[in-house]
Amino acid sequence: MDWEAIAAFAESLAAIGVILSLIYVGYQVKETKKAVKASAAQARTELGVHLITSRYTSNIAEVLTKSLQSPDEITDAELFKLKSFLSAHVRHAQNLYYQQREGLLDDYFRYGVARVVCYWVRNYPWAQKEWDRVKETVPQEFNTFIEEELTRHPERYAA
């Protein structure tokens, strides 16, 4: 028996094993990435649903309506609630903006949430004032993104 041939054959089998292991690890990484993206999408959806339902399950709907119909009658507590409401939407949009930039989600999510922020800013004077203040505190890149969206499609944001 030729020991050199057996050693060469064993080396070849080991190399094939290493290659198959690397292929399997690559597959596992791909599947893990899918699972992480799905989990992140679920978390984004849950937050989005929470923000939407907060308009109806708290008195924010009444405060939003009051801010349009009788803006001079808004109390400091109600204005604080409105600003907090907008802040939640801005932070959600900012998070999605950066996740999309990092390749973790499609443009659809980033633009969808940005449009919500733009809707509030375009249609509610208190939100425009708050955005004018907040945009100085967010990174310039995100500020530019929202400002461009506000000017790109103003018809989308008509109440």
GROMACS .gro file of C-alpha atoms in nm:
model
  159
    1MET     CA    1   0.000   0.000   0.000
    2ASP     CA    2   0.132   0.344  -0.097
    3TRP     CA    3   0.127   0.558   0.218
    4GLU     CA    4   0.192   0.876   0.022
    5ALA     CA    5  -0.118   0.815  -0.191
    6ILE     CA    6  -0.326   0.747   0.121
    7ALA     CA    7  -0.193   1.066   0.284
    8ALA     CA    8  -0.271   1.268  -0.030
    9PHE     CA    9  -0.620   1.117  -0.042
   10ALA     CA   10  -0.675   1.197   0.328
   11GLU     CA   11  -0.552   1.551   0.270
   12SER     CA   12  -0.797   1.588  -0.019
   13LEU     CA   13  -1.083   1.460   0.199
   14ALA     CA   14  -0.985   1.705   0.474
   15ALA     CA   15  -0.979   1.993   0.223
   16ILE     CA   16  -1.324   1.892   0.093
   17GLY     CA   17  -1.446   1.876   0.454
   18VAL     CA   18  -1.316   2.227   0.522
   19ILE     CA   19  -1.483   2.359   0.206
   20LEU     CA   20  -1.814   2.191   0.293
   21SER     CA   21  -1.790   2.331   0.647
   22LEU     CA   22  -1.736   2.682   0.512
   23ILE     CA   23  -2.033   2.646   0.277
   24TYR     CA   24  -2.248   2.529   0.569
   25VAL     CA   25  -2.130   2.817   0.791
   26GLY     CA   26  -2.210   3.060   0.508
   27TYR     CA   27  -2.559   2.912   0.484
   28GLN     CA   28  -2.606   2.943   0.860
   29VAL     CA   29  -2.494   3.308   0.853
   30LYS     CA   30  -2.740   3.379   0.572
   31GLU     CA   31  -3.025   3.213   0.762
   32THR     CA   32  -2.931   3.394   1.084
   33LYS     CA   33  -2.929   3.726   0.899
   34LYS     CA   34  -3.281   3.651   0.769
   35ALA     CA   35  -3.399   3.567   1.119
   36VAL     CA   36  -3.249   3.886   1.264
   37LYS     CA   37  -3.405   4.097   0.987
   38ALA     CA   38  -3.742   3.930   1.047
   39SER     CA   39  -3.715   3.993   1.420
   40ALA     CA   40  -3.620   4.357   1.362
   41ALA     CA   41  -3.910   4.395   1.117
   42GLN     CA   42  -4.146   4.255   1.379
   43ALA     CA   43  -4.016   4.502   1.639
   44ARG     CA   44  -4.056   4.791   1.393
   45THR     CA   45  -4.408   4.680   1.312
   46GLU     CA   46  -4.499   4.653   1.680
   47LEU     CA   47  -4.365   5.003   1.747
   48GLY     CA   48  -4.548   5.141   1.444
   49VAL     CA   49  -4.874   4.981   1.554
   50HIS     CA   50  -4.820   5.116   1.905
   51LEU     CA   51  -4.769   5.468   1.770
   52ILE     CA   52  -5.081   5.440   1.555
   53THR     CA   53  -5.300   5.298   1.830
   54SER     CA   54  -5.175   5.559   2.074
   55ARG     CA   55  -5.368   5.811   1.866
   56TYR     CA   56  -5.689   5.632   1.952
   57THR     CA   57  -5.637   5.474   2.291
   58SER     CA   58  -5.527   5.790   2.468
   59ASN     CA   59  -5.672   6.135   2.445
   60ILE     CA   60  -5.413   6.235   2.184
   61ALA     CA   61  -5.687   6.224   1.916
   62GLU     CA   62  -5.882   6.492   2.103
   63VAL     CA   63  -5.569   6.698   2.159
   64LEU     CA   64  -5.472   6.670   1.790
   65THR     CA   65  -5.822   6.781   1.688
   66LYS     CA   66  -5.817   7.064   1.940
   67SER     CA   67  -5.477   7.178   1.811
   68LEU     CA   68  -5.635   7.232   1.468
   69GLN     CA   69  -5.972   7.368   1.574
   70SER     CA   70  -5.874   7.579   1.875
   71PRO     CA   71  -5.495   7.611   1.881
   72ASP     CA   72  -5.508   7.904   2.123
   73GLU     CA   73  -5.682   7.685   2.381
   74ILE     CA   74  -5.409   7.420   2.398
   75THR     CA   75  -5.280   7.391   2.753
   76ASP     CA   76  -4.913   7.349   2.840
   77ALA     CA   77  -4.982   6.986   2.939
   78GLU     CA   78  -5.152   6.919   2.604
   79LEU     CA   79  -4.868   7.086   2.414
   80PHE     CA   80  -4.622   6.870   2.604
   81LYS     CA   81  -4.822   6.562   2.502
   82LEU     CA   82  -4.824   6.675   2.137
   83LYS     CA   83  -4.451   6.739   2.138
   84SER     CA   84  -4.387   6.399   2.295
   85PHE     CA   85  -4.609   6.240   2.032
   86LEU     CA   86  -4.411   6.404   1.751
   87SER     CA   87  -4.083   6.316   1.922
   88ALA     CA   88  -4.179   5.947   1.923
   89HIS     CA   89  -4.250   5.960   1.550
   90VAL     CA   90  -3.926   6.146   1.476
   91ARG     CA   91  -3.722   5.894   1.673
   92HIS     CA   92  -3.897   5.607   1.498
   93ALA     CA   93  -3.824   5.765   1.158
   94GLN     CA   94  -3.462   5.831   1.255
   95ASN     CA   95  -3.415   5.470   1.364
   96LEU     CA   96  -3.561   5.337   1.039
   97TYR     CA   97  -3.355   5.583   0.835
   98TYR     CA   98  -3.032   5.451   0.982
   99GLN     CA   99  -3.139   5.088   0.961
  100GLN     CA  100  -3.214   5.135   0.591
  101ARG     CA  101  -2.883   5.312   0.537
  102GLU     CA  102  -2.707   5.013   0.692
  103GLY     CA  103  -2.891   4.779   0.454
  104LEU     CA  104  -3.118   4.630   0.717
  105LEU     CA  105  -3.445   4.726   0.550
  106ASP     CA  106  -3.597   4.851   0.229
  107ASP     CA  107  -3.665   5.214   0.135
  108TYR     CA  108  -4.035   5.149   0.186
  109PHE     CA  109  -4.005   5.152   0.565
  110ARG     CA  110  -3.781   5.456   0.579
  111TYR     CA  111  -4.001   5.663   0.353
  112GLY     CA  112  -4.322   5.535   0.510
  113VAL     CA  113  -4.233   5.659   0.856
  114ALA     CA  114  -4.077   5.978   0.720
  115ARG     CA  115  -4.408   6.051   0.553
  116VAL     CA  116  -4.585   6.023   0.888
  117VAL     CA  117  -4.348   6.280   1.038
  118CYS     CA  118  -4.393   6.502   0.732
  119TYR     CA  119  -4.771   6.475   0.759
  120TRP     CA  120  -4.768   6.607   1.116
  121VAL     CA  121  -4.519   6.882   1.034
  122ARG     CA  122  -4.706   6.991   0.722
  123ASN     CA  123  -5.057   6.997   0.876
  124TYR     CA  124  -5.014   7.094   1.240
  125PRO     CA  125  -4.862   7.434   1.325
  126TRP     CA  126  -4.740   7.313   1.665
  127ALA     CA  127  -4.559   7.025   1.487
  128GLN     CA  128  -4.391   7.263   1.243
  129LYS     CA  129  -4.265   7.473   1.535
  130GLU     CA  130  -4.148   7.161   1.718
  131TRP     CA  131  -3.973   7.026   1.406
  132ASP     CA  132  -3.797   7.360   1.361
  133ARG     CA  133  -3.660   7.313   1.713
  134VAL     CA  134  -3.592   6.938   1.688
  135LYS     CA  135  -3.419   6.946   1.350
  136GLU     CA  136  -3.133   7.137   1.511
  137THR     CA  137  -3.073   6.846   1.749
  138VAL     CA  138  -3.080   6.553   1.505
  139PRO     CA  139  -2.789   6.460   1.278
  140GLN     CA  140  -2.771   6.679   0.968
  141GLU     CA  141  -2.805   6.381   0.736
  142PHE     CA  142  -3.142   6.286   0.888
  143ASN     CA  143  -3.256   6.649   0.898
  144THR     CA  144  -3.178   6.682   0.527
  145PHE     CA  145  -3.368   6.361   0.453
  146ILE     CA  146  -3.685   6.490   0.624
  147GLU     CA  147  -3.654   6.839   0.474
  148GLU     CA  148  -3.613   6.692   0.125
  149GLU     CA  149  -3.916   6.471   0.178
  150LEU     CA  150  -4.118   6.772   0.295
  151THR     CA  151  -4.036   6.962  -0.023
  152ARG     CA  152  -4.040   6.667  -0.265
  153HIS     CA  153  -4.408   6.574  -0.238
  154PRO     CA  154  -4.609   6.842  -0.058
  155GLU     CA  155  -4.933   6.706  -0.206
  156ARG     CA  156  -4.889   6.384  -0.010
  157TYR     CA  157  -4.921   6.568   0.315
  158ALA     CA  158  -5.238   6.765   0.263
  159ALA     CA  159  -5.481   6.695   0.545
   0.00000   0.00000   0.00000
